[in-house]
Amino acid sequence: MRRKGHLIIVSGPSGVGKGTVCAEIMRQRPSLKLSISATTRPKRPHELSGESYFFYSMEEFQDLIDQNKLIEFAKVHGNFYGTPRDYVMDNLEKGEDVILEIDVQGAMQVKENLDEGVFIFLLPPRVKDLADRLHNRGTEGEEEIALRLKNSEGELANLHNYDYAVVNDEVEKCAETILHIIDAENQRIDASLMKKYREEYHD
Ligand code: 5GP
Protein backbone atom coordinates (compact mmCIF):
# COMPACT_ATOMS: atom_id res chain seq x y z
CA MET A 1 0.00 0.00 0.00
CA ARG A 2 1.35 3.46 -0.86
CA ARG A 3 0.83 6.40 1.40
CA LYS A 4 -0.88 9.39 -0.18
CA GLY A 5 1.55 12.04 -1.39
CA HIS A 6 2.16 15.32 0.35
CA LEU A 7 1.02 18.66 -0.94
CA ILE A 8 3.87 21.14 -0.45
CA ILE A 9 2.96 24.80 -0.71
CA VAL A 10 5.86 27.14 -1.38
CA SER A 11 4.70 30.68 -0.94
CA GLY A 12 5.90 34.13 0.05
CA PRO A 13 6.11 37.70 -1.22
CA SER A 14 6.80 38.69 -4.79
CA GLY A 15 10.53 39.01 -5.43
CA VAL A 16 11.55 36.51 -2.75
CA GLY A 17 12.59 34.04 -5.45
CA LYS A 18 9.83 31.41 -5.26
CA GLY A 19 10.20 30.51 -8.94
CA THR A 20 13.98 30.16 -8.79
CA VAL A 21 13.85 28.12 -5.58
CA CYS A 22 11.19 25.77 -6.99
CA ALA A 23 13.20 25.31 -10.18
CA GLU A 24 16.23 24.40 -8.02
CA ILE A 25 14.14 21.97 -5.95
CA MET A 26 13.08 20.26 -9.20
CA ARG A 27 16.68 20.22 -10.43
CA GLN A 28 17.82 18.53 -7.22
CA ARG A 29 14.87 16.13 -7.11
CA PRO A 30 13.18 15.71 -10.49
CA SER A 31 10.89 12.97 -9.13
CA LEU A 32 8.77 15.62 -7.37
CA LYS A 33 5.72 16.96 -9.23
CA LEU A 34 5.54 20.71 -9.77
CA SER A 35 2.04 21.95 -10.55
CA ILE A 36 1.80 24.32 -13.53
CA SER A 37 -0.67 27.11 -12.83
CA ALA A 38 -3.32 28.64 -15.04
CA THR A 39 -3.09 32.40 -15.54
CA THR A 40 -4.59 35.32 -17.40
CA ARG A 41 -1.26 37.18 -17.25
CA PRO A 42 0.09 38.03 -20.70
CA LYS A 43 2.82 35.69 -21.82
CA ARG A 44 6.35 37.09 -21.41
CA PRO A 45 8.84 36.68 -24.26
CA HIS A 46 10.32 33.14 -24.23
CA GLU A 47 7.47 31.76 -22.07
CA LEU A 48 5.60 28.77 -23.51
CA SER A 49 2.08 27.73 -22.55
CA GLY A 50 2.24 24.50 -20.58
CA GLU A 51 5.81 25.15 -19.45
CA SER A 52 5.84 28.06 -16.99
CA TYR A 53 2.05 28.52 -17.03
CA PHE A 54 -1.06 27.60 -18.98
CA PHE A 55 -2.07 30.94 -20.48
CA TYR A 56 -5.80 31.66 -20.75
CA SER A 57 -8.12 34.51 -21.68
CA MET A 58 -10.32 35.87 -18.88
CA GLU A 59 -13.32 33.99 -20.40
CA GLU A 60 -11.44 30.70 -20.45
CA PHE A 61 -10.23 31.25 -16.87
CA GLN A 62 -13.80 31.98 -15.76
CA ASP A 63 -14.86 28.64 -17.32
CA LEU A 64 -12.23 26.85 -15.23
CA ILE A 65 -13.63 28.50 -12.11
CA ASP A 66 -17.25 27.68 -13.05
CA GLN A 67 -16.38 24.05 -13.71
CA ASN A 68 -14.60 23.79 -10.34
CA LYS A 69 -11.37 22.89 -12.11
CA LEU A 70 -9.18 25.00 -9.80
CA ILE A 71 -8.25 24.16 -6.21
CA GLU A 72 -7.67 27.84 -5.55
CA PHE A 73 -7.41 31.02 -7.55
CA ALA A 74 -6.49 34.59 -6.77
CA LYS A 75 -5.98 37.93 -8.39
CA VAL A 76 -2.28 38.61 -7.94
CA HIS A 77 -0.89 42.01 -8.95
CA GLY A 78 -3.77 42.55 -11.39
CA ASN A 79 -3.92 39.11 -13.08
CA PHE A 80 -5.65 35.85 -12.19
CA TYR A 81 -3.71 32.74 -11.23
CA GLY A 82 -5.05 29.33 -10.22
CA THR A 83 -4.00 25.75 -9.45
CA PRO A 84 -5.47 23.03 -11.73
CA ARG A 85 -7.31 20.48 -9.57
CA ASP A 86 -6.93 17.25 -11.59
CA TYR A 87 -3.14 17.27 -11.91
CA VAL A 88 -2.68 17.85 -8.18
CA MET A 89 -5.31 15.39 -6.94
CA ASP A 90 -4.33 12.60 -9.36
CA ASN A 91 -0.69 12.80 -8.34
CA LEU A 92 -1.45 12.93 -4.61
CA GLU A 93 -3.63 9.84 -4.99
CA LYS A 94 -0.76 8.08 -6.76
CA GLY A 95 1.41 8.81 -3.72
CA GLU A 96 3.47 11.54 -5.38
CA ASP A 97 4.57 14.68 -3.53
CA VAL A 98 3.26 17.76 -5.34
CA ILE A 99 4.69 21.28 -5.10
CA LEU A 100 2.58 24.39 -5.52
CA GLU A 101 4.36 27.69 -6.06
CA ILE A 102 1.60 30.16 -5.30
CA ASP A 103 0.92 33.48 -3.64
CA VAL A 104 -0.22 33.95 -0.04
CA GLN A 105 -3.94 34.38 -0.82
CA GLY A 106 -3.91 31.13 -2.78
CA ALA A 107 -2.04 29.31 -0.01
CA MET A 108 -4.68 30.35 2.52
CA GLN A 109 -7.42 29.05 0.19
CA VAL A 110 -5.68 25.68 -0.13
CA LYS A 111 -5.56 25.50 3.66
CA GLU A 112 -9.30 26.18 3.88
CA ASN A 113 -10.47 24.16 0.87
CA LEU A 114 -8.35 21.03 1.20
CA ASP A 115 -7.55 20.86 4.89
CA GLU A 116 -4.12 19.45 4.09
CA GLY A 117 -0.70 20.63 2.98
CA VAL A 118 2.72 21.53 4.26
CA PHE A 119 2.92 25.33 4.18
CA ILE A 120 6.35 26.83 3.61
CA PHE A 121 6.90 30.59 3.62
CA LEU A 122 9.98 31.91 1.85
CA LEU A 123 11.55 34.97 3.45
CA PRO A 124 14.11 37.38 2.02
CA PRO A 125 17.24 37.90 4.15
CA ARG A 126 16.19 41.59 4.29
CA VAL A 127 13.01 43.31 3.07
CA LYS A 128 15.22 45.52 0.92
CA ASP A 129 16.22 42.43 -1.09
CA LEU A 130 12.69 42.14 -2.46
CA ALA A 131 13.00 45.52 -4.20
CA ASP A 132 16.49 44.66 -5.45
CA ARG A 133 15.36 41.32 -6.88
CA LEU A 134 12.34 42.85 -8.62
CA HIS A 135 14.54 45.54 -10.17
CA ASN A 136 17.21 43.06 -11.26
CA ARG A 137 14.67 40.66 -12.74
CA GLY A 138 13.57 43.43 -15.07
CA THR A 139 10.21 41.84 -15.92
CA GLU A 140 8.11 44.55 -14.21
CA GLY A 141 8.02 48.32 -14.63
CA GLU A 142 8.41 50.81 -11.74
CA GLU A 143 4.68 51.04 -11.08
CA GLU A 144 4.30 47.27 -10.99
CA ILE A 145 7.30 46.92 -8.66
CA ALA A 146 5.82 49.50 -6.28
CA LEU A 147 2.51 47.56 -6.22
CA ARG A 148 4.26 44.25 -5.54
CA LEU A 149 6.29 45.75 -2.68
CA LYS A 150 3.20 47.29 -1.16
CA ASN A 151 1.43 43.89 -1.32
CA SER A 152 4.40 42.11 0.29
CA GLU A 153 3.83 43.79 3.67
CA GLY A 154 0.33 42.32 3.91
CA GLU A 155 1.68 38.95 2.76
CA LEU A 156 4.25 38.91 5.57
CA ALA A 157 1.45 39.40 8.07
CA ASN A 158 0.29 35.86 7.15
CA LEU A 159 3.48 34.20 8.33
CA HIS A 160 1.82 32.69 11.40
CA ASN A 161 -0.48 30.61 9.18
CA TYR A 162 2.46 28.64 7.80
CA ASP A 163 4.24 25.55 9.14
CA TYR A 164 7.78 26.53 8.14
CA ALA A 165 9.70 29.69 7.25
CA VAL A 166 12.83 29.37 5.14
CA VAL A 167 15.14 32.30 4.38
CA ASN A 168 16.20 32.41 0.75
CA ASP A 169 19.74 33.69 1.20
CA GLU A 170 21.26 31.16 -1.17
CA VAL A 171 19.07 29.35 -3.71
CA GLU A 172 20.78 25.94 -3.54
CA LYS A 173 20.78 25.88 0.27
CA CYS A 174 17.20 27.09 0.44
CA ALA A 175 16.07 24.31 -1.93
CA GLU A 176 18.00 21.74 0.14
CA THR A 177 16.29 22.93 3.32
CA ILE A 178 12.89 22.54 1.69
CA LEU A 179 13.82 19.03 0.56
CA HIS A 180 14.76 18.21 4.17
CA ILE A 181 11.33 19.44 5.25
CA ILE A 182 9.66 17.23 2.63
CA ASP A 183 11.74 14.25 3.77
CA ALA A 184 10.78 14.86 7.39
CA GLU A 185 7.10 15.15 6.48
CA ASN A 186 7.35 11.77 4.78
CA GLN A 187 8.45 10.19 8.07
CA ARG A 188 5.46 11.52 9.98
CA ILE A 189 3.29 8.94 11.66
CA ASP A 190 -0.17 9.03 10.14
CA ALA A 191 -3.28 6.88 9.91
CA SER A 192 -2.20 5.10 6.70
CA LEU A 193 1.07 3.97 8.27
CA MET A 194 -0.74 2.63 11.33
CA LYS A 195 -3.18 0.80 9.04
CA LYS A 196 -0.38 -0.80 7.01
CA TYR A 197 1.32 -2.29 10.09
CA ARG A 198 -1.94 -3.34 11.69
CA GLU A 199 -2.85 -5.18 8.48
CA GLU A 200 0.57 -6.84 8.30
CA TYR A 201 0.14 -8.21 11.82
CA HIS A 202 -3.13 -9.80 10.78
CA ASP A 203 -1.92 -11.22 7.44
P1 5GP B 1 4.53 35.81 -12.05
O1 5GP B 1 3.50 36.42 -12.93
O2 5GP B 1 5.61 36.80 -11.68
O3 5GP B 1 5.07 34.52 -12.61
O4 5GP B 1 3.81 35.41 -10.69
C1 5GP B 1 3.14 36.34 -9.92
C2 5GP B 1 2.67 35.75 -8.63
O5 5GP B 1 1.63 34.81 -8.85
C3 5GP B 1 3.75 35.01 -7.85
O6 5GP B 1 3.68 35.46 -6.51
C4 5GP B 1 3.33 33.58 -7.95
O7 5GP B 1 3.73 32.82 -6.82
C5 5GP B 1 1.84 33.71 -8.01
N1 5GP B 1 1.20 32.51 -8.58
C6 5GP B 1 1.64 31.72 -9.59
N2 5GP B 1 0.80 30.71 -9.82
C7 5GP B 1 -0.20 30.83 -8.92
C8 5GP B 1 -1.39 30.07 -8.65
O8 5GP B 1 -1.70 29.07 -9.26
N3 5GP B 1 -2.19 30.54 -7.66
C9 5GP B 1 -1.90 31.64 -6.94
N4 5GP B 1 -2.76 31.99 -5.98
N5 5GP B 1 -0.80 32.38 -7.16
C10 5GP B 1 0.04 31.98 -8.13
Coordinates of C-alpha atoms and ligand atoms in Angstrom, one line a residue:
M1 CA 0.0 0.0 0.0
R2 CA 1.3 3.5 -0.9
R3 CA 0.8 6.4 1.4
K4 CA -0.9 9.4 -0.2
G5 CA 1.5 12.0 -1.4
H6 CA 2.2 15.3 0.4
L7 CA 1.0 18.7 -0.9
I8 CA 3.9 21.1 -0.4
I9 CA 3.0 24.8 -0.7
V10 CA 5.9 27.1 -1.4
S11 CA 4.7 30.7 -0.9
G12 CA 5.9 34.1 0.1
P13 CA 6.1 37.7 -1.2
S14 CA 6.8 38.7 -4.8
G15 CA 10.5 39.0 -5.4
V16 CA 11.5 36.5 -2.7
G17 CA 12.6 34.0 -5.4
K18 CA 9.8 31.4 -5.3
G19 CA 10.2 30.5 -8.9
T20 CA 14.0 30.2 -8.8
V21 CA 13.8 28.1 -5.6
C22 CA 11.2 25.8 -7.0
A23 CA 13.2 25.3 -10.2
E24 CA 16.2 24.4 -8.0
I25 CA 14.1 22.0 -6.0
M26 CA 13.1 20.3 -9.2
R27 CA 16.7 20.2 -10.4
Q28 CA 17.8 18.5 -7.2
R29 CA 14.9 16.1 -7.1
P30 CA 13.2 15.7 -10.5
S31 CA 10.9 13.0 -9.1
L32 CA 8.8 15.6 -7.4
K33 CA 5.7 17.0 -9.2
L34 CA 5.5 20.7 -9.8
S35 CA 2.0 22.0 -10.5
I36 CA 1.8 24.3 -13.5
S37 CA -0.7 27.1 -12.8
A38 CA -3.3 28.6 -15.0
T39 CA -3.1 32.4 -15.5
T40 CA -4.6 35.3 -17.4
R41 CA -1.3 37.2 -17.3
P42 CA 0.1 38.0 -20.7
K43 CA 2.8 35.7 -21.8
R44 CA 6.4 37.1 -21.4
P45 CA 8.8 36.7 -24.3
H46 CA 10.3 33.1 -24.2
E47 CA 7.5 31.8 -22.1
L48 CA 5.6 28.8 -23.5
S49 CA 2.1 27.7 -22.6
G50 CA 2.2 24.5 -20.6
E51 CA 5.8 25.2 -19.4
S52 CA 5.8 28.1 -17.0
Y53 CA 2.0 28.5 -17.0
F54 CA -1.1 27.6 -19.0
F55 CA -2.1 30.9 -20.5
Y56 CA -5.8 31.7 -20.8
S57 CA -8.1 34.5 -21.7
M58 CA -10.3 35.9 -18.9
E59 CA -13.3 34.0 -20.4
E60 CA -11.4 30.7 -20.4
F61 CA -10.2 31.3 -16.9
Q62 CA -13.8 32.0 -15.8
D63 CA -14.9 28.6 -17.3
L64 CA -12.2 26.8 -15.2
I65 CA -13.6 28.5 -12.1
D66 CA -17.2 27.7 -13.0
Q67 CA -16.4 24.0 -13.7
N68 CA -14.6 23.8 -10.3
K69 CA -11.4 22.9 -12.1
L70 CA -9.2 25.0 -9.8
I71 CA -8.3 24.2 -6.2
E72 CA -7.7 27.8 -5.6
F73 CA -7.4 31.0 -7.6
A74 CA -6.5 34.6 -6.8
K75 CA -6.0 37.9 -8.4
V76 CA -2.3 38.6 -7.9
H77 CA -0.9 42.0 -9.0
G78 CA -3.8 42.5 -11.4
N79 CA -3.9 39.1 -13.1
F80 CA -5.7 35.9 -12.2
Y81 CA -3.7 32.7 -11.2
G82 CA -5.0 29.3 -10.2
T83 CA -4.0 25.8 -9.5
P84 CA -5.5 23.0 -11.7
R85 CA -7.3 20.5 -9.6
D86 CA -6.9 17.2 -11.6
Y87 CA -3.1 17.3 -11.9
V88 CA -2.7 17.8 -8.2
M89 CA -5.3 15.4 -6.9
D90 CA -4.3 12.6 -9.4
N91 CA -0.7 12.8 -8.3
L92 CA -1.4 12.9 -4.6
E93 CA -3.6 9.8 -5.0
K94 CA -0.8 8.1 -6.8
G95 CA 1.4 8.8 -3.7
E96 CA 3.5 11.5 -5.4
D97 CA 4.6 14.7 -3.5
V98 CA 3.3 17.8 -5.3
I99 CA 4.7 21.3 -5.1
L100 CA 2.6 24.4 -5.5
E101 CA 4.4 27.7 -6.1
I102 CA 1.6 30.2 -5.3
D103 CA 0.9 33.5 -3.6
V104 CA -0.2 33.9 0.0
Q105 CA -3.9 34.4 -0.8
G106 CA -3.9 31.1 -2.8
A107 CA -2.0 29.3 0.0
M108 CA -4.7 30.3 2.5
Q109 CA -7.4 29.1 0.2
V110 CA -5.7 25.7 -0.1
K111 CA -5.6 25.5 3.7
E112 CA -9.3 26.2 3.9
N113 CA -10.5 24.2 0.9
L114 CA -8.4 21.0 1.2
D115 CA -7.5 20.9 4.9
E116 CA -4.1 19.5 4.1
G117 CA -0.7 20.6 3.0
V118 CA 2.7 21.5 4.3
F119 CA 2.9 25.3 4.2
I120 CA 6.3 26.8 3.6
F121 CA 6.9 30.6 3.6
L122 CA 10.0 31.9 1.8
L123 CA 11.5 35.0 3.5
P124 CA 14.1 37.4 2.0
P125 CA 17.2 37.9 4.1
R126 CA 16.2 41.6 4.3
V127 CA 13.0 43.3 3.1
K128 CA 15.2 45.5 0.9
D129 CA 16.2 42.4 -1.1
L130 CA 12.7 42.1 -2.5
A131 CA 13.0 45.5 -4.2
D132 CA 16.5 44.7 -5.5
R133 CA 15.4 41.3 -6.9
L134 CA 12.3 42.8 -8.6
H135 CA 14.5 45.5 -10.2
N136 CA 17.2 43.1 -11.3
R137 CA 14.7 40.7 -12.7
G138 CA 13.6 43.4 -15.1
T139 CA 10.2 41.8 -15.9
E140 CA 8.1 44.6 -14.2
G141 CA 8.0 48.3 -14.6
E142 CA 8.4 50.8 -11.7
E143 CA 4.7 51.0 -11.1
E144 CA 4.3 47.3 -11.0
I145 CA 7.3 46.9 -8.7
A146 CA 5.8 49.5 -6.3
L147 CA 2.5 47.6 -6.2
R148 CA 4.3 44.3 -5.5
L149 CA 6.3 45.8 -2.7
K150 CA 3.2 47.3 -1.2
N151 CA 1.4 43.9 -1.3
S152 CA 4.4 42.1 0.3
E153 CA 3.8 43.8 3.7
G154 CA 0.3 42.3 3.9
E155 CA 1.7 38.9 2.8
L156 CA 4.3 38.9 5.6
A157 CA 1.5 39.4 8.1
N158 CA 0.3 35.9 7.2
L159 CA 3.5 34.2 8.3
H160 CA 1.8 32.7 11.4
N161 CA -0.5 30.6 9.2
Y162 CA 2.5 28.6 7.8
D163 CA 4.2 25.5 9.1
Y164 CA 7.8 26.5 8.1
A165 CA 9.7 29.7 7.3
V166 CA 12.8 29.4 5.1
V167 CA 15.1 32.3 4.4
N168 CA 16.2 32.4 0.8
D169 CA 19.7 33.7 1.2
E170 CA 21.3 31.2 -1.2
V171 CA 19.1 29.3 -3.7
E172 CA 20.8 25.9 -3.5
K173 CA 20.8 25.9 0.3
C174 CA 17.2 27.1 0.4
A175 CA 16.1 24.3 -1.9
E176 CA 18.0 21.7 0.1
T177 CA 16.3 22.9 3.3
I178 CA 12.9 22.5 1.7
L179 CA 13.8 19.0 0.6
H180 CA 14.8 18.2 4.2
I181 CA 11.3 19.4 5.3
I182 CA 9.7 17.2 2.6
D183 CA 11.7 14.2 3.8
A184 CA 10.8 14.9 7.4
E185 CA 7.1 15.1 6.5
N186 CA 7.3 11.8 4.8
Q187 CA 8.4 10.2 8.1
R188 CA 5.5 11.5 10.0
I189 CA 3.3 8.9 11.7
D190 CA -0.2 9.0 10.1
A191 CA -3.3 6.9 9.9
S192 CA -2.2 5.1 6.7
L193 CA 1.1 4.0 8.3
M194 CA -0.7 2.6 11.3
K195 CA -3.2 0.8 9.0
K196 CA -0.4 -0.8 7.0
Y197 CA 1.3 -2.3 10.1
R198 CA -1.9 -3.3 11.7
E199 CA -2.8 -5.2 8.5
E200 CA 0.6 -6.8 8.3
Y201 CA 0.1 -8.2 11.8
H202 CA -3.1 -9.8 10.8
D203 CA -1.9 -11.2 7.4
Ligands
5GP1 P1 4.5 35.8 -12.1 O1 3.5 36.4 -12.9 O2 5.6 36.8 -11.7 O3 5.1 34.5 -12.6 O4 3.8 35.4 -10.7 C1 3.1 36.3 -9.9 C2 2.7 35.7 -8.6 O5 1.6 34.8 -8.9 C3 3.8 35.0 -7.9 O6 3.7 35.5 -6.5 C4 3.3 33.6 -8.0 O7 3.7 32.8 -6.8 C5 1.8 33.7 -8.0 N1 1.2 32.5 -8.6 C6 1.6 31.7 -9.6 N2 0.8 30.7 -9.8 C7 -0.2 30.8 -8.9 C8 -1.4 30.1 -8.6 O8 -1.7 29.1 -9.3 N3 -2.2 30.5 -7.7 C9 -1.9 31.6 -6.9 N4 -2.8 32.0 -6.0 N5 -0.8 32.4 -7.2 C10 0.0 32.0 -8.1

